[in-house]
PDB file of C-alpha atoms and ligand atoms in Angstrom:
ATOM      1  CA  UNK H   1      85.747-190.737  88.833  1.00  0.00           C
ATOM      2  CA  UNK H   2      89.151-189.816  87.519  1.00  0.00           C
ATOM      3  CA  UNK H   3      91.533-188.380  90.028  1.00  0.00           C
ATOM      4  CA  UNK H   4      93.445-185.629  88.253  1.00  0.00           C
ATOM      5  CA  UNK H   5      95.882-184.634  90.935  1.00  0.00           C
ATOM      6  CA  UNK H   6      98.613-187.060  89.912  1.00  0.00           C
ATOM      7  CA  UNK H   7     102.143-186.671  91.100  1.00  0.00           C
ATOM      8  CA  UNK H   8     104.724-185.290  88.700  1.00  0.00           C
ATOM      9  CA  UNK H   9     106.437-188.669  88.847  1.00  0.00           C
ATOM     10  CA  UNK H  10     103.404-190.485  87.537  1.00  0.00           C
ATOM     11  CA  UNK H  11     102.875-188.019  84.741  1.00  0.00           C
ATOM     12  CA  UNK H  12     106.508-188.374  83.863  1.00  0.00           C
ATOM     13  CA  UNK H  13     106.260-192.167  83.718  1.00  0.00           C
ATOM     14  CA  UNK H  14     103.113-192.063  81.636  1.00  0.00           C
ATOM     15  CA  UNK H  15     104.762-189.792  79.162  1.00  0.00           C
ATOM     16  CA  UNK H  16     107.990-191.739  78.933  1.00  0.00           C
ATOM     17  CA  UNK H  17     106.915-195.318  79.158  1.00  0.00           C
ATOM     18  CA  UNK H  18     103.608-195.224  77.439  1.00  0.00           C
ATOM     19  CA  UNK H  19     100.380-194.688  79.263  1.00  0.00           C
ATOM     20  CA  UNK H  20      98.401-195.777  82.251  1.00  0.00           C
ATOM     21  CA  UNK H  21      99.533-199.336  81.874  1.00  0.00           C
ATOM     22  CA  UNK H  22     103.113-198.236  82.497  1.00  0.00           C
ATOM     23  CA  UNK H  23     102.154-196.522  85.733  1.00  0.00           C
ATOM     24  CA  UNK H  24     100.344-199.632  86.848  1.00  0.00           C
ATOM     25  CA  UNK H  25     103.359-201.795  86.144  1.00  0.00           C
ATOM     26  CA  UNK H  26     105.604-199.296  87.932  1.00  0.00           C
ATOM     27  CA  UNK H  27     103.343-199.480  90.987  1.00  0.00           C
ATOM     28  CA  UNK H  28     103.270-203.261  90.721  1.00  0.00           C
ATOM     29  CA  UNK H  29     107.026-203.279  90.998  1.00  0.00           C
ATOM     30  CA  UNK H  30     106.811-201.231  94.200  1.00  0.00           C
ATOM     31  CA  UNK H  31     104.387-203.796  95.545  1.00  0.00           C
ATOM     32  CA  UNK H  32     106.806-206.538  94.626  1.00  0.00           C
ATOM     33  CA  UNK H  33     109.613-204.692  96.411  1.00  0.00           C
ATOM     34  CA  UNK H  34     107.464-204.446  99.550  1.00  0.00           C
ATOM     35  CA  UNK H  35     106.445-208.088  99.232  1.00  0.00           C
ATOM     36  CA  UNK H  36     110.062-209.165  99.253  1.00  0.00           C
ATOM     37  CA  UNK H  37     110.685-207.237 102.463  1.00  0.00           C
ATOM     38  CA  UNK H  38     107.650-208.834 104.068  1.00  0.00           C
ATOM     39  CA  UNK H  39     108.992-212.233 103.099  1.00  0.00           C
ATOM     40  CA  UNK H  40     112.276-211.277 104.764  1.00  0.00           C
ATOM     41  CA  UNK H  41     110.354-210.648 107.974  1.00  0.00           C
ATOM     42  CA  UNK H  42     109.542-206.965 107.704  1.00  0.00           C
ATOM     43  CA  UNK H  43     106.271-205.540 108.828  1.00  0.00           C
ATOM     44  CA  UNK H  44     105.964-202.232 107.009  1.00  0.00           C
ATOM     45  CA  UNK H  45     104.000-199.688 109.007  1.00  0.00           C
ATOM     46  CA  UNK H  46     103.471-195.939 108.897  1.00  0.00           C
ATOM     47  CA  UNK H  47     105.991-195.615 111.689  1.00  0.00           C
ATOM     48  CA  UNK H  48     108.839-197.498 110.033  1.00  0.00           C
ATOM     49  CA  UNK H  49     108.130-196.441 106.478  1.00  0.00           C
ATOM     50  CA  UNK H  50     111.166-194.148 106.259  1.00  0.00           C
ATOM     51  CA  UNK H  51     113.361-196.910 107.651  1.00  0.00           C
ATOM     52  CA  UNK H  52     111.889-199.293 105.112  1.00  0.00           C
ATOM     53  CA  UNK H  53     112.592-196.860 102.283  1.00  0.00           C
ATOM     54  CA  UNK H  54     116.163-196.456 103.450  1.00  0.00           C
ATOM     55  CA  UNK H  55     116.699-200.225 103.418  1.00  0.00           C
ATOM     56  CA  UNK H  56     114.841-200.571 100.139  1.00  0.00           C
ATOM     57  CA  UNK H  57     117.057-197.960  98.494  1.00  0.00           C
ATOM     58  CA  UNK H  58     120.163-199.746  99.749  1.00  0.00           C
ATOM     59  CA  UNK H  59     118.929-203.012  98.311  1.00  0.00           C
ATOM     60  CA  UNK H  60     117.884-201.433  95.023  1.00  0.00           C
ATOM     61  CA  UNK H  61     121.300-199.796  94.701  1.00  0.00           C
ATOM     62  CA  UNK H  62     122.949-203.216  94.995  1.00  0.00           C
ATOM     63  CA  UNK H  63     120.613-204.587  92.341  1.00  0.00           C
ATOM     64  CA  UNK H  64     121.355-201.655  90.055  1.00  0.00           C
ATOM     65  CA  UNK H  65     125.089-202.107  90.593  1.00  0.00           C
ATOM     66  CA  UNK H  66     124.730-205.763  89.658  1.00  0.00           C
ATOM     67  CA  UNK H  67     122.799-204.782  86.536  1.00  0.00           C
ATOM     68  CA  UNK H  68     125.613-202.435  85.566  1.00  0.00           C
ATOM     69  CA  UNK H  69     123.605-199.256  86.060  1.00  0.00           C
ATOM     70  CA  UNK H  70     125.905-196.391  86.913  1.00  0.00           C
ATOM     71  CA  UNK H  71     125.865-192.637  87.198  1.00  0.00           C
ATOM     72  CA  UNK H  72     127.076-192.549  83.595  1.00  0.00           C
ATOM     73  CA  UNK H  73     124.403-194.693  81.961  1.00  0.00           C
ATOM     74  CA  UNK H  74     121.367-194.340  84.217  1.00  0.00           C
ATOM     75  CA  UNK H  75     119.956-191.613  81.978  1.00  0.00           C
ATOM     76  CA  UNK H  76     119.601-194.240  79.241  1.00  0.00           C
ATOM     77  CA  UNK H  77     116.740-195.796  81.234  1.00  0.00           C
ATOM     78  CA  UNK H  78     114.717-192.590  81.453  1.00  0.00           C
ATOM     79  CA  UNK H  79     114.950-189.023  82.657  1.00  0.00           C
ATOM     80  CA  UNK H  80     112.903-190.007  85.657  1.00  0.00           C
ATOM     81  CA  UNK H  81     115.272-192.869  86.485  1.00  0.00           C
ATOM     82  CA  UNK H  82     118.179-190.446  86.238  1.00  0.00           C
ATOM     83  CA  UNK H  83     116.546-187.842  88.481  1.00  0.00           C
ATOM     84  CA  UNK H  84     115.682-190.383  91.132  1.00  0.00           C
ATOM     85  CA  UNK H  85     119.179-191.870  90.993  1.00  0.00           C
ATOM     86  CA  UNK H  86     120.605-188.429  91.798  1.00  0.00           C
ATOM     87  CA  UNK H  87     118.229-188.186  94.742  1.00  0.00           C
ATOM     88  CA  UNK H  88     119.324-191.558  96.059  1.00  0.00           C
ATOM     89  CA  UNK H  89     115.887-193.041  95.372  1.00  0.00           C
ATOM     90  CA  UNK H  90     117.294-196.195  93.848  1.00  0.00           C
ATOM     91  CA  UNK H  91     113.994-197.972  94.438  1.00  0.00           C
ATOM     92  CA  UNK H  92     112.448-195.631  91.850  1.00  0.00           C
ATOM     93  CA  UNK H  93     115.309-196.149  89.427  1.00  0.00           C
ATOM     94  CA  UNK H  94     114.930-199.906  89.819  1.00  0.00           C
ATOM     95  CA  UNK H  95     111.196-199.707  89.181  1.00  0.00           C
ATOM     96  CA  UNK H  96     111.887-197.707  86.031  1.00  0.00           C
ATOM     97  CA  UNK H  97     114.523-200.147  84.888  1.00  0.00           C
ATOM     98  CA  UNK H  98     112.123-203.052  85.278  1.00  0.00           C
ATOM     99  CA  UNK H  99     109.433-201.133  83.471  1.00  0.00           C
ATOM    100  CA  UNK H 100     111.556-200.273  80.462  1.00  0.00           C
ATOM    101  CA  UNK H 101     113.369-203.573  80.114  1.00  0.00           C
ATOM    102  CA  UNK H 102     110.390-205.832  80.681  1.00  0.00           C
ATOM    103  CA  UNK H 103     108.479-204.064  77.955  1.00  0.00           C
ATOM    104  CA  UNK H 104     109.977-206.071  75.136  1.00  0.00           C
TER     105      UNK H 104
HETATM  106 ZN1   ZN V 201     107.685-195.118  91.975  1.00  0.00          ZN
END
C-alpha cells in the first residue's frame, strides 16, 4: 500500500534531488544524526525529542559553518535547504547538503 499523505518536505526533496531514493537517503542521514547522539550518551525519547532537536540543530549549524555554508550560499544546495536554514532547522539543511554532495 502506498501512503500518499507525504509531507511537503518529502515531496520537495523528491522533486529536487531525484526520486524516492533521495528521500530514503535523506532519512538515512537523520538516522545517522540520531545514532551519533546515542553514541554520545543520549537516549532519545518522546519526552526529550524537542531538546534533542535543539541540540542537533546546534551541532548541525557548527558542521555547516565548517563546510562554509552561509546565509548567502545555502540556496545553492536546494530551495528546501534554504527554507530550513531560515527556520533554524540546520539538521534539515545538513541532511540536504549530504544528499546533494554525496550524489556524485
Ligand atoms: Zn529531514
